[in-house]
Short mmCIF file of C-alpha atoms and ligand atoms in Angstrom, two decimals:
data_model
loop_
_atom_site.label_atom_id
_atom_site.label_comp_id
_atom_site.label_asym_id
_atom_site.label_seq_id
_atom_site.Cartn_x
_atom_site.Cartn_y
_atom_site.Cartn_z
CA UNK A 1 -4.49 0.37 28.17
CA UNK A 2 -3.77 -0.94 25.11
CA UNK A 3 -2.53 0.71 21.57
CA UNK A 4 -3.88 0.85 18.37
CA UNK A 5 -2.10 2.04 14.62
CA UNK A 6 -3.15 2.62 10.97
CA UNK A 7 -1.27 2.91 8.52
CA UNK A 8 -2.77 4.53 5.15
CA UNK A 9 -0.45 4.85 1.49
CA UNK A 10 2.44 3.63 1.93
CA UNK A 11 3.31 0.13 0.60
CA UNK A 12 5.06 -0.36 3.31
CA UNK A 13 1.78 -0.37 5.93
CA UNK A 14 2.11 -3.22 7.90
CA UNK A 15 5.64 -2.96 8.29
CA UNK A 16 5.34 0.53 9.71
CA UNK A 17 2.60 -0.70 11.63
CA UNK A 18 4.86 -3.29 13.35
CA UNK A 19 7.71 -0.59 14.06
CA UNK A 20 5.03 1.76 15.78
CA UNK A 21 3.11 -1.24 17.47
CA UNK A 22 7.15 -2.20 18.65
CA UNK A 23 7.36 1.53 20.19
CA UNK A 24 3.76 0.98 21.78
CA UNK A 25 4.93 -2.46 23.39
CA UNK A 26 4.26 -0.70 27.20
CA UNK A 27 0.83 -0.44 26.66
CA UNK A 28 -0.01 -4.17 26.18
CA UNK A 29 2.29 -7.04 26.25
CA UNK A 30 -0.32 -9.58 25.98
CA UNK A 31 -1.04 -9.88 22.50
CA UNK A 32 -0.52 -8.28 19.17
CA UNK A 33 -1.58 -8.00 15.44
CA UNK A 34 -1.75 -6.78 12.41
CA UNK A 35 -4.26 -6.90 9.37
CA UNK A 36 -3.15 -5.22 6.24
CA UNK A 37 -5.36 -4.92 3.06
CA UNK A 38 -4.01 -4.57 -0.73
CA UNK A 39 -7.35 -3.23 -2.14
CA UNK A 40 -8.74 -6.99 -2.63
CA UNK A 41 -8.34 -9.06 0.33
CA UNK A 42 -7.60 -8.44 4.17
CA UNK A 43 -5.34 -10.32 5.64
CA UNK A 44 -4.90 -10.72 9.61
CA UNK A 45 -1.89 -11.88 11.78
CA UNK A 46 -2.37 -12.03 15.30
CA UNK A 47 -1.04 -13.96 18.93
CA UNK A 48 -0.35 -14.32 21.74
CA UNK A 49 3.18 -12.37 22.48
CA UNK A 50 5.39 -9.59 22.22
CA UNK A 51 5.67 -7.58 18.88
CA UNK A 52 9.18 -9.01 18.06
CA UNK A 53 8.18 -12.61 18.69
CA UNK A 54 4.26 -12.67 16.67
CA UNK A 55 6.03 -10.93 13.80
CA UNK A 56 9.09 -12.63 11.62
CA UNK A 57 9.94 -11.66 8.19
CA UNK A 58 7.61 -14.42 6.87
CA UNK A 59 4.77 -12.62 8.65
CA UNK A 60 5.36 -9.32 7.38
CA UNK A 61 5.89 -10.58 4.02
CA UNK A 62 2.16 -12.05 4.27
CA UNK A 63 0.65 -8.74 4.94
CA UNK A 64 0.91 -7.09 1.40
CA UNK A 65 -0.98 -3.91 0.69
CA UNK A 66 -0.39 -0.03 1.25
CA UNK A 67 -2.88 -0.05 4.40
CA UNK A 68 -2.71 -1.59 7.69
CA UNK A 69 -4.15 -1.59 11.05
CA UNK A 70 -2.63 -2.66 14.60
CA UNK A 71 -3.33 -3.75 17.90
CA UNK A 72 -1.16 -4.55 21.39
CA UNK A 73 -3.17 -6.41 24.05
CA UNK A 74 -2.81 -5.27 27.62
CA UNK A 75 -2.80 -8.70 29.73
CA UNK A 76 -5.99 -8.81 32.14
CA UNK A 77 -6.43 -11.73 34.54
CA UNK A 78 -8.55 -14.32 33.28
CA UNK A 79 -8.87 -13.29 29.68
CA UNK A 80 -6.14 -15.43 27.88
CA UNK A 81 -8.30 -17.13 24.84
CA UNK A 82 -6.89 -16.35 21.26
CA UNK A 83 -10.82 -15.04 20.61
CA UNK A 84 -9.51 -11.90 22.67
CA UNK A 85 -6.59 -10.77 20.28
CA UNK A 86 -7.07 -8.11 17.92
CA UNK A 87 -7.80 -7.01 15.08
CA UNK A 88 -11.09 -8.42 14.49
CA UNK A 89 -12.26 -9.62 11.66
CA UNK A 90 -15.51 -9.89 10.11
CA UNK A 91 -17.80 -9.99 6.60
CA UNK A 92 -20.70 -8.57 6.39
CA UNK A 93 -23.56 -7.65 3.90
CA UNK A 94 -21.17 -4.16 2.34
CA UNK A 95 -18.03 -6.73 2.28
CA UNK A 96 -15.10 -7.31 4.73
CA UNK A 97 -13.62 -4.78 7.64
CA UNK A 98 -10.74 -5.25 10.12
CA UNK A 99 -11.27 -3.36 13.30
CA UNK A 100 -8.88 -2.43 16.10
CA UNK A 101 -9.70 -0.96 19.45
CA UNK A 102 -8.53 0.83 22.39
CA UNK A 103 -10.97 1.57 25.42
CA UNK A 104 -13.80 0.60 27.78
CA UNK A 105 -17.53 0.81 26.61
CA UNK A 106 -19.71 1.36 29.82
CA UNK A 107 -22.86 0.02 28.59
CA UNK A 108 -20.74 -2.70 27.36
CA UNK A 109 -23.40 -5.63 29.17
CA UNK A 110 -26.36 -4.01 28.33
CA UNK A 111 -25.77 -3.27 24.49
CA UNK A 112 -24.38 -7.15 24.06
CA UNK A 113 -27.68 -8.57 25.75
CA UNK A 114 -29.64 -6.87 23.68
CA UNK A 115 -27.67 -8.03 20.67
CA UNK A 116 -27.83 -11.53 22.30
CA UNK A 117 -31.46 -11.13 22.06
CA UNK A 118 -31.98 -9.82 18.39
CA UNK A 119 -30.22 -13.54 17.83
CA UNK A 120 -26.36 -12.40 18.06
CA UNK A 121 -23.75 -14.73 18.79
CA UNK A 122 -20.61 -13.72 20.43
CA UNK A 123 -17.08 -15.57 20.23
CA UNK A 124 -15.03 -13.30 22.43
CA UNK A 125 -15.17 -11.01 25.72
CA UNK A 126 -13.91 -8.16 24.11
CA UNK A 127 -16.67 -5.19 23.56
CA UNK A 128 -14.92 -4.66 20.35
CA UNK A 129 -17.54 -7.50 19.23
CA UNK A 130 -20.35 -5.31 20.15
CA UNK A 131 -19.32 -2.55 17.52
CA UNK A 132 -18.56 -4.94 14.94
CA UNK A 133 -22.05 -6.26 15.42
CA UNK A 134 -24.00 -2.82 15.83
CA UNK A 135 -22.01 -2.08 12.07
CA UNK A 136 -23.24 -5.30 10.36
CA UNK A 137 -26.86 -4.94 11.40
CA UNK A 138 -27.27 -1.20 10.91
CA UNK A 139 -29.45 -0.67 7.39
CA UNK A 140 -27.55 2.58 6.88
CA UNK A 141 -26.09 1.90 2.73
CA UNK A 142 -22.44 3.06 3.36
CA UNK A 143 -20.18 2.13 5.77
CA UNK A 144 -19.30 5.25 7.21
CA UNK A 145 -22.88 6.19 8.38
CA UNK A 146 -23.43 2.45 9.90
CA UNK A 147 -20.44 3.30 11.98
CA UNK A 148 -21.81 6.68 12.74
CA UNK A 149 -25.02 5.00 13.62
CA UNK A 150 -22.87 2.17 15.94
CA UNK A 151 -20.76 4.84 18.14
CA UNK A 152 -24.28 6.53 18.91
CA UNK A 153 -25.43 3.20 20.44
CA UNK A 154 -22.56 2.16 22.68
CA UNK A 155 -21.46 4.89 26.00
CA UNK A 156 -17.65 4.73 26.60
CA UNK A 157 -14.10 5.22 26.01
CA UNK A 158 -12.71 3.91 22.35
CA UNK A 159 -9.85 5.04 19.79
CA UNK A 160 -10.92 3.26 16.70
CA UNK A 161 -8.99 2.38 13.46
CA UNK A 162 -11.69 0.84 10.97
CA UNK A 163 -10.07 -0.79 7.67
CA UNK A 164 -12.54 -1.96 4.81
CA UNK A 165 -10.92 -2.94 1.57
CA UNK A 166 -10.31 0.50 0.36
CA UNK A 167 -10.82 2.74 3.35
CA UNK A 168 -9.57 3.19 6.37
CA UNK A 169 -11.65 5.03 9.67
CA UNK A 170 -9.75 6.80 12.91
CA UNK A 171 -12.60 7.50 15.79
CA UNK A 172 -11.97 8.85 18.73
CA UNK A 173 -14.59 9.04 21.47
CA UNK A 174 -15.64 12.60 22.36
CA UNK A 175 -14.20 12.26 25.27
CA UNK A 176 -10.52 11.84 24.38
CA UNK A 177 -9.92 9.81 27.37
CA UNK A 178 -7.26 8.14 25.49
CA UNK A 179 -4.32 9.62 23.49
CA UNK A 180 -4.85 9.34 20.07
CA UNK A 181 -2.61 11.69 17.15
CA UNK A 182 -2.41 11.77 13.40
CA UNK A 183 0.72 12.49 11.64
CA UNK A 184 2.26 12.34 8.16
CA UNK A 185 4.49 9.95 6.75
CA UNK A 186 8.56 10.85 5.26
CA UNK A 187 7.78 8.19 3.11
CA UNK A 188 4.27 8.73 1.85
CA UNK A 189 0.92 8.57 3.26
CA UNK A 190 -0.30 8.96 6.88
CA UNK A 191 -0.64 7.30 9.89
CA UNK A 192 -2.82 7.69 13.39
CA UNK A 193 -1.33 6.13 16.35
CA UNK A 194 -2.36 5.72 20.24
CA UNK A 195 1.21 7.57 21.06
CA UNK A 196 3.75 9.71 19.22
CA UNK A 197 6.50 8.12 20.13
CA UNK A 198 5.51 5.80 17.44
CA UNK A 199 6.25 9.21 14.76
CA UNK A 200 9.81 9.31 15.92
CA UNK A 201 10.55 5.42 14.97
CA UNK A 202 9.21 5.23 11.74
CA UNK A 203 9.96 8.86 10.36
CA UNK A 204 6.33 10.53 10.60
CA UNK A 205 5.97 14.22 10.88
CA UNK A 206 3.24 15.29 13.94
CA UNK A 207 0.34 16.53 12.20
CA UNK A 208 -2.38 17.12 14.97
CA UNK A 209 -4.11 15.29 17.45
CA UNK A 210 -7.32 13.43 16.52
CA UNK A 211 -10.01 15.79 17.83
CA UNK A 212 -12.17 14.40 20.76
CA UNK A 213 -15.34 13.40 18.61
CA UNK A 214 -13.95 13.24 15.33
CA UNK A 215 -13.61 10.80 12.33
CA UNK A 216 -10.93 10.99 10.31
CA UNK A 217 -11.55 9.15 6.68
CA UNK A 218 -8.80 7.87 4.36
CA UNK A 219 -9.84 6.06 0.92
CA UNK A 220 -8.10 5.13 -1.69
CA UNK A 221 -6.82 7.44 -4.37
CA UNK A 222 -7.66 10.35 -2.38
CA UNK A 223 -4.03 12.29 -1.09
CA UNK A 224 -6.37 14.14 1.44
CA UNK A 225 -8.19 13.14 4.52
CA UNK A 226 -11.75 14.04 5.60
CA UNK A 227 -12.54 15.08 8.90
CA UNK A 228 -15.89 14.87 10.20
CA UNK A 229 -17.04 15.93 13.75
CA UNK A 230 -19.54 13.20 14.55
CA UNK A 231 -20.37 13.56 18.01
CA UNK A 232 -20.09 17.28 20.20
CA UNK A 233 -16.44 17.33 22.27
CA UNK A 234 -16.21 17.36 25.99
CA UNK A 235 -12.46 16.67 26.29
CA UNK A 236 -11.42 14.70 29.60
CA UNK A 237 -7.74 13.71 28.93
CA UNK A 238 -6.95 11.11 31.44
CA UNK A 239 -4.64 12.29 33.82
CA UNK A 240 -2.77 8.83 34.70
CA UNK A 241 -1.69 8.37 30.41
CA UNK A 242 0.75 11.46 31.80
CA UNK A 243 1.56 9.74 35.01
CA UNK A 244 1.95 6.30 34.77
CA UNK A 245 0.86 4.57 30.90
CA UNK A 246 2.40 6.79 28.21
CA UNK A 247 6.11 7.15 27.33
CA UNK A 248 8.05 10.07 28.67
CA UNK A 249 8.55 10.79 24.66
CA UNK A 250 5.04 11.12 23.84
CA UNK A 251 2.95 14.23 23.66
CA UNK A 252 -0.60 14.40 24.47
CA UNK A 253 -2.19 16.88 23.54
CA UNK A 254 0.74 19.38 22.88
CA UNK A 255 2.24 18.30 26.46
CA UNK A 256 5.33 16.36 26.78
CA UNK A 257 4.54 13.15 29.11
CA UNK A 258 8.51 13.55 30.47
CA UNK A 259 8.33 16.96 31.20
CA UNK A 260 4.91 16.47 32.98
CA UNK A 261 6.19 14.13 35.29
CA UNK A 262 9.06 16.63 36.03
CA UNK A 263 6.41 19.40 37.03
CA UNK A 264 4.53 16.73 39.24
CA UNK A 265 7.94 15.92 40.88
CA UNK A 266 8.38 19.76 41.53
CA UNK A 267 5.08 20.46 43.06
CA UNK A 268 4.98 17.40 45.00
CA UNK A 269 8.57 18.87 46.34
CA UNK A 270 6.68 22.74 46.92
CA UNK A 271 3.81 20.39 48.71
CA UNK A 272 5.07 17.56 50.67
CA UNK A 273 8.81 18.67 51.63
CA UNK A 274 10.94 16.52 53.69
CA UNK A 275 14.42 17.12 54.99
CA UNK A 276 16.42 14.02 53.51
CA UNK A 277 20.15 13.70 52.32
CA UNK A 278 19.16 11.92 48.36
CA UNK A 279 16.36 11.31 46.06
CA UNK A 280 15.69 8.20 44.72
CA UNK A 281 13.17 6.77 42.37
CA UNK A 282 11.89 3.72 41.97
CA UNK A 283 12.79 2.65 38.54
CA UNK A 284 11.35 3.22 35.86
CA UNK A 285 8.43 4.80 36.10
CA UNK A 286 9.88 7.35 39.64
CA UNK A 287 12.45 8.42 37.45
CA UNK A 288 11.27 11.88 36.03
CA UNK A 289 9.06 12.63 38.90
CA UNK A 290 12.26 12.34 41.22
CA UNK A 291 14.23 13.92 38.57
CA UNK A 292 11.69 17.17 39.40
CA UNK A 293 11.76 16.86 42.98
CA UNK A 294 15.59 16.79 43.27
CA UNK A 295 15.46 19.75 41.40
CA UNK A 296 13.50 21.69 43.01
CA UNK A 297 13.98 20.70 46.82
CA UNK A 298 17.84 20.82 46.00
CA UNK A 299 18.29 17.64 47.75
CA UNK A 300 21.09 15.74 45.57
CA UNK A 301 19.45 13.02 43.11
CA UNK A 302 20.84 9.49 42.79
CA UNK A 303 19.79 5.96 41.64
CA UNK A 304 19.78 4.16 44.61
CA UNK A 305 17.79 1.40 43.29
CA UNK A 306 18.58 -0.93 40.20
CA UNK A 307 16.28 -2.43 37.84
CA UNK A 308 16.73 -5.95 35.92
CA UNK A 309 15.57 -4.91 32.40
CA UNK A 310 15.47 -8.68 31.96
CA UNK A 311 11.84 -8.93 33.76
CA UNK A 312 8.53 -7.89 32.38
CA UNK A 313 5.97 -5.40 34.30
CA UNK A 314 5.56 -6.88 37.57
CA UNK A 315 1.80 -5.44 37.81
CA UNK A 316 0.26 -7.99 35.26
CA UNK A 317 1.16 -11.09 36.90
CA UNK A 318 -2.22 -11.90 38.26
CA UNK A 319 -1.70 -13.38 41.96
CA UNK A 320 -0.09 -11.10 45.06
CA UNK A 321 2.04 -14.55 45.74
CA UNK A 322 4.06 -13.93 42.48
CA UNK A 323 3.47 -10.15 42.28
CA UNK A 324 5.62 -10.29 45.48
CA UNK A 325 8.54 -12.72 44.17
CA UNK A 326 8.68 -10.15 40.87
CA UNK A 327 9.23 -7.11 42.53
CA UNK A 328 11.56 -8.40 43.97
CA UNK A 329 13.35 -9.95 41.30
CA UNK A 330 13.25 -6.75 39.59
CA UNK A 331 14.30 -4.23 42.12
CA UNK A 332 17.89 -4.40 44.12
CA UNK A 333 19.57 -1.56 46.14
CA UNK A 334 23.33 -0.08 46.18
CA UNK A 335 23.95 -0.48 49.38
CA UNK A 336 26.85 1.23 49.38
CA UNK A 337 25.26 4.24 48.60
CA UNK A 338 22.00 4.38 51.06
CA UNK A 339 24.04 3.63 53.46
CA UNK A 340 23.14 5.91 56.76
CA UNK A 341 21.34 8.53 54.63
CA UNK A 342 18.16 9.71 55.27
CA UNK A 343 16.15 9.34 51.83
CA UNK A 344 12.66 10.76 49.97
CA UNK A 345 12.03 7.99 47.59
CA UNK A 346 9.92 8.57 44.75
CA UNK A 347 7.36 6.74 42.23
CA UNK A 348 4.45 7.64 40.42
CA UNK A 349 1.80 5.84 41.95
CA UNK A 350 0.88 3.46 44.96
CA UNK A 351 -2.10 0.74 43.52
CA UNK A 352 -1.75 -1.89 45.82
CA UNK A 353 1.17 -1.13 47.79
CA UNK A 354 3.39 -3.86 46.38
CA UNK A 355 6.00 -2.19 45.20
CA UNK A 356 6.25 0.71 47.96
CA UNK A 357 6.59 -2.63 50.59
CA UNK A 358 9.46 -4.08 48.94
CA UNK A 359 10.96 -0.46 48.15
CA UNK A 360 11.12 0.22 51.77
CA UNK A 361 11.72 -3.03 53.03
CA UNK A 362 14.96 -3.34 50.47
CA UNK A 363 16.09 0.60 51.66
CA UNK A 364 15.81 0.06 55.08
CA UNK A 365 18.08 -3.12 54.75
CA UNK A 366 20.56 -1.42 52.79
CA UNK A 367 21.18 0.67 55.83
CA UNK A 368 19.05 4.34 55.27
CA UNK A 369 18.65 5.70 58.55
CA UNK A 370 15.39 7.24 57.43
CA UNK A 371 13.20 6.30 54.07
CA UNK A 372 9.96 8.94 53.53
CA UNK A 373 8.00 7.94 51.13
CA UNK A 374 6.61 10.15 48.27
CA UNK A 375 3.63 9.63 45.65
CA UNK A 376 3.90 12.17 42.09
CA UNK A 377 -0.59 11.25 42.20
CA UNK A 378 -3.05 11.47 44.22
CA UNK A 379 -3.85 8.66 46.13
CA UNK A 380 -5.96 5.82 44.00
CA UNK A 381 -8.99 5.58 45.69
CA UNK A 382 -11.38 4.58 42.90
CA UNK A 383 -11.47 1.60 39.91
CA UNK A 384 -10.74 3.14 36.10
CA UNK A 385 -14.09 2.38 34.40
CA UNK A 386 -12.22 3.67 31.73
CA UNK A 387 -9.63 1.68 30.15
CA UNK A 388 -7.43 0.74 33.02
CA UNK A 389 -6.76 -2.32 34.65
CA UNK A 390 -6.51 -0.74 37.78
CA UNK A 391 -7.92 -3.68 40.44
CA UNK A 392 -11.55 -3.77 42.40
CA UNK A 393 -12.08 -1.24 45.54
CA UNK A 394 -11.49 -4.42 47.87
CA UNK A 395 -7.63 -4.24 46.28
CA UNK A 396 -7.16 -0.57 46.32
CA UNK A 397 -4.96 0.37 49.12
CA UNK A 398 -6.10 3.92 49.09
CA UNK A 399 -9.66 2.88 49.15
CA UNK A 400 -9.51 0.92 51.98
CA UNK A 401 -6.45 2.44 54.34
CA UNK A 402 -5.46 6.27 55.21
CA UNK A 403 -1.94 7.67 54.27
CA UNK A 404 -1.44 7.11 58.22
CA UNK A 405 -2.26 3.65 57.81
CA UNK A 406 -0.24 2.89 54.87
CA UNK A 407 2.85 4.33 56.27
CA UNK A 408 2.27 2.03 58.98
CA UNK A 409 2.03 -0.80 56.81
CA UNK A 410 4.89 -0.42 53.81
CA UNK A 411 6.76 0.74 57.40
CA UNK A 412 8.19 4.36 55.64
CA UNK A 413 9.07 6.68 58.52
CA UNK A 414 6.25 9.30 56.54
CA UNK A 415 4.60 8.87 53.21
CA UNK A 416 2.60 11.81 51.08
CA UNK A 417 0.65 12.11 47.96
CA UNK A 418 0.24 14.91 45.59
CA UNK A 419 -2.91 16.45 45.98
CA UNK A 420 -5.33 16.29 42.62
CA UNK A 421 -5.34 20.11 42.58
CA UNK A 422 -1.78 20.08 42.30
CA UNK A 423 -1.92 17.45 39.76
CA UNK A 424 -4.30 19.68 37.80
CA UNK A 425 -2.05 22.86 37.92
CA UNK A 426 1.03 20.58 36.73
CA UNK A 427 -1.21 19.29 33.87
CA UNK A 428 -2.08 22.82 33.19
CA UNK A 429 -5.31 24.44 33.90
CA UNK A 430 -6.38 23.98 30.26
CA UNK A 431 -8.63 21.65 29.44
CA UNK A 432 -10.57 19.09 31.76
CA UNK A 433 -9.15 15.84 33.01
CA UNK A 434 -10.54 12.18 33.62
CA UNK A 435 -9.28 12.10 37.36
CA UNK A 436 -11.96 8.97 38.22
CA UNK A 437 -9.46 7.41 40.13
CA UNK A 438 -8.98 9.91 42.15
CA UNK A 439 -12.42 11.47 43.20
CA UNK A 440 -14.63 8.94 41.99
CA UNK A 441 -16.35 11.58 39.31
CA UNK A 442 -18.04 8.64 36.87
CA UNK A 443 -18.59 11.74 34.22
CA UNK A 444 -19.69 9.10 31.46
CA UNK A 445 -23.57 8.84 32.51
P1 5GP B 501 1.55 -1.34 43.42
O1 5GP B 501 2.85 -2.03 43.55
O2 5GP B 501 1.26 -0.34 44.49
O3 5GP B 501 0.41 -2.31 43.26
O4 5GP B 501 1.56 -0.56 42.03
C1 5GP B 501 2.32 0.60 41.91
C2 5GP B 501 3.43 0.42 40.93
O5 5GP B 501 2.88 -0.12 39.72
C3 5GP B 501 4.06 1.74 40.57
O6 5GP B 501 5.47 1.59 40.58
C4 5GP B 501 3.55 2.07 39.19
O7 5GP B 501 4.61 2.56 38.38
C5 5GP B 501 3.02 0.78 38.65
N1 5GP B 501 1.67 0.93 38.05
C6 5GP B 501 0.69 1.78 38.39
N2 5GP B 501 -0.40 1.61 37.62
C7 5GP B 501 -0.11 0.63 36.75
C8 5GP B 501 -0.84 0.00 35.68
O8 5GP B 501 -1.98 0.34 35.37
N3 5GP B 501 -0.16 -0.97 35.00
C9 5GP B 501 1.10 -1.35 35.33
N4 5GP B 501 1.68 -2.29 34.61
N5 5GP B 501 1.79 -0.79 36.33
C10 5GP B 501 1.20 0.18 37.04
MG1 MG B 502 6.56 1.52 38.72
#
């Protein structure tokens, strides 16, 4: 997960920054920061926290200069030391850089032993480190081809922002695994952000998004950018950003991630029908996905569920034992509603099967004669290599049970996924997809 920004000409960078990182907040509520840079000096504020409680007026006020990168931090267990926060900052022998990262390098252990080696040290987990270290030891006499000659070292997913003193760098792998768009700024300059939603909140106009493979340059005193295809596209858009990660507001490329989920909803209805008196999603993330299936089965929709906004994500907490106490914190039924009826509930996916226990469990005790179950994805039956924290095989529900065996268990009277070719034709036929999770197709060799 995870979101990155930059922010080039407009004095006010690193607030614009904060307003897109604030729109990004879903994709990392672990930690966040910004580093802005006034032509002379980079500076960096970064923590532990949500976006509206690292950054005060005092903070923003420290982060003078008409560029800025930042960074949201997607909680994983075990990783909690301040080291792991972004953006990084380093010197090196061409001067100072701030970098910011979104991704999953697969040769990750191999590249940092070998750095280890050579005599590198390392201060944090994060394989972030590993670029910033391939950049400072590269003889290459400009910055631009010592990054070049980095990104050819490392295999893997990554949206970059790179921010020397006077120039700022947007990578994205040539993959495109993750989202990653460029747009203009009302105000002056541009910016490149992990999701568009971000455009809408701080008055940017869509340019394009950042080609799979490309670098995008910004320096100072230039009104242009350059764009530079460094490595040969082979476009695999991850197929669970328009499921599950991004926000229904977002496009990726040129498809809106709400009316996505819609289409999944209808062609799980046109696949797995079931005769049922209401639809009901789990909140949030069932909603537009139910939305689709009500419409299309023309079984009556309703919101038979309701959510406490006052709780965070319940998937980060890192043991089942409190997993378990969250969702249910977070999760009530109208019992007045379900009452007797025989309901198709909704979400997008099934990980571990946390949620779609509780969801029937609660259902069932608010009196539906009959709950079915239904799933807008496939079912999960493989680890994300590639920038999800999705858990080990040994956690996987769908890796270890059948669909038989986990309507058994969550105790649904039937339960259904959407099949990945369905998936594919309501993503559009288009371009190729990173389905990993879902067929176990490791493309990145
Ligand atoms: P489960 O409860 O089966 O472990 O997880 C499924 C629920 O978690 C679904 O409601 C889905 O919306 C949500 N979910 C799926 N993948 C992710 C993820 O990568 N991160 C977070 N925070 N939630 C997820
Ligand atoms: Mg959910």
């Amino acid at each position: 997960m995870c979101a990155i920004v930059g922010v080039f000409g407009n004095s006010e960078a690193s607030k614009i920054a904060y307003y897109a990182l604030f729109a990004m907040q879903h994709r990392g509520q672990e930690a966040t920061g910004i580093s802005s840079s006034n032509g002379e000096k980079i500076t960096t504020v970064k923590k532990r926290g949500l976006v509206t409680d690292v950054f005060d007026k005092k903070a923003l006020t420290k982060l003078k200069g008409n560029m800025a990168v930042g960074h949201n931090r997607y909680s994983t267990a075990g990783k909690e030391s301040i080291w792991d926060t972004q953006p990084v900052y380093a010197s090196y022998q061409l001067g100072k850089i701030s970098i910011v990262h979104n991704g999953n390098l697969v040769n990750k252990n191999e590249v940092r032993a070998s750095l280890i080696e050579q005599g590198a040290i390392f201060q944090s987990s994060m394989d972030t480190e590993n670029i910033i270290h391939l950049i400072a030891k590269s003889q290459k006499k400009d910055l631009k081809n010592r990054i070049i000659e980095a990104l050819d070292k490392i295999k893997g997913v990554y949206c970059l922002c790179i921010q020397s003193k006077t120039k700022m760098f947007a990578i994205r792998d040539r993959y495109g695994i993750r989202p990653f768009s460029l747009g203009r700024l009302k105000s002056g300059g541009y910016i490149v952000s992990s999701e568009t939603c971000a455009f809408d909140l701080v008055e940017a106009e869509f340019i394009r998004d950042i080609k799979p493979g490309e670098m995008i340059i910004f320096k100072q005193g230039c009104h242009e950018y350059e764009s530079i295809q460094i490595f040969e596209p082979d476009p695999h858009i991850c197929a669970f950003e328009y499921i599950y990660l991004a926000r229904p507001d977002s496009n990726i490329e040129g498809k809106n991630v709400y009316l996505a989920r819609k289409e999944m909803g209808r062609a799980l209805a046109r696949e797995k029908k079931v005769d049922a008196d209401l639809v009901i999603p789990v909140p949030d993330s069932g909603v537009s996905a139910a939305l689709g299936y009500a419409q299309e089965s023309g079984i009556p929709f309703d919101m038979g569920i309701v959510r406490n906004h006052y709780i965070g994500r319940t998937f980060i907490e890192p043991t089942q034992e409190k997993r378990d106490i969250k969702v249910k914190l977070k999760l009530s039924p109208i019992n007045s509603l379900l009452k007797n009826k025989k309901i198709v509930v909704i979400d997008d996916s099934i990980v571990r099967g946390t949620t779609a226990k509780r969801i029937i469990k609660i259902l069932k005790e608010a009196g539906a004669s009959e709950v079915h179950m239904r799933i807008a994805s496939p079912a999960i039956k493989h680890p994300c290599r590639y920038g999800i924290d999705t858990p080990s095989y040994k956690e996987l529900i769908s890796a270890n049970y059948s669909t038989e065996e986990i309507k058994e268990q969550i105790k649904a009277d039937s339960l259904d996924f959407l099949s990945i070719d369905a998936l594919k034709t309501s993503l559009g036929n288009d371009t190729n997809y990173s389905l990993a999770s879902f067929d176990g197709n490791y493309f990145i060799k």
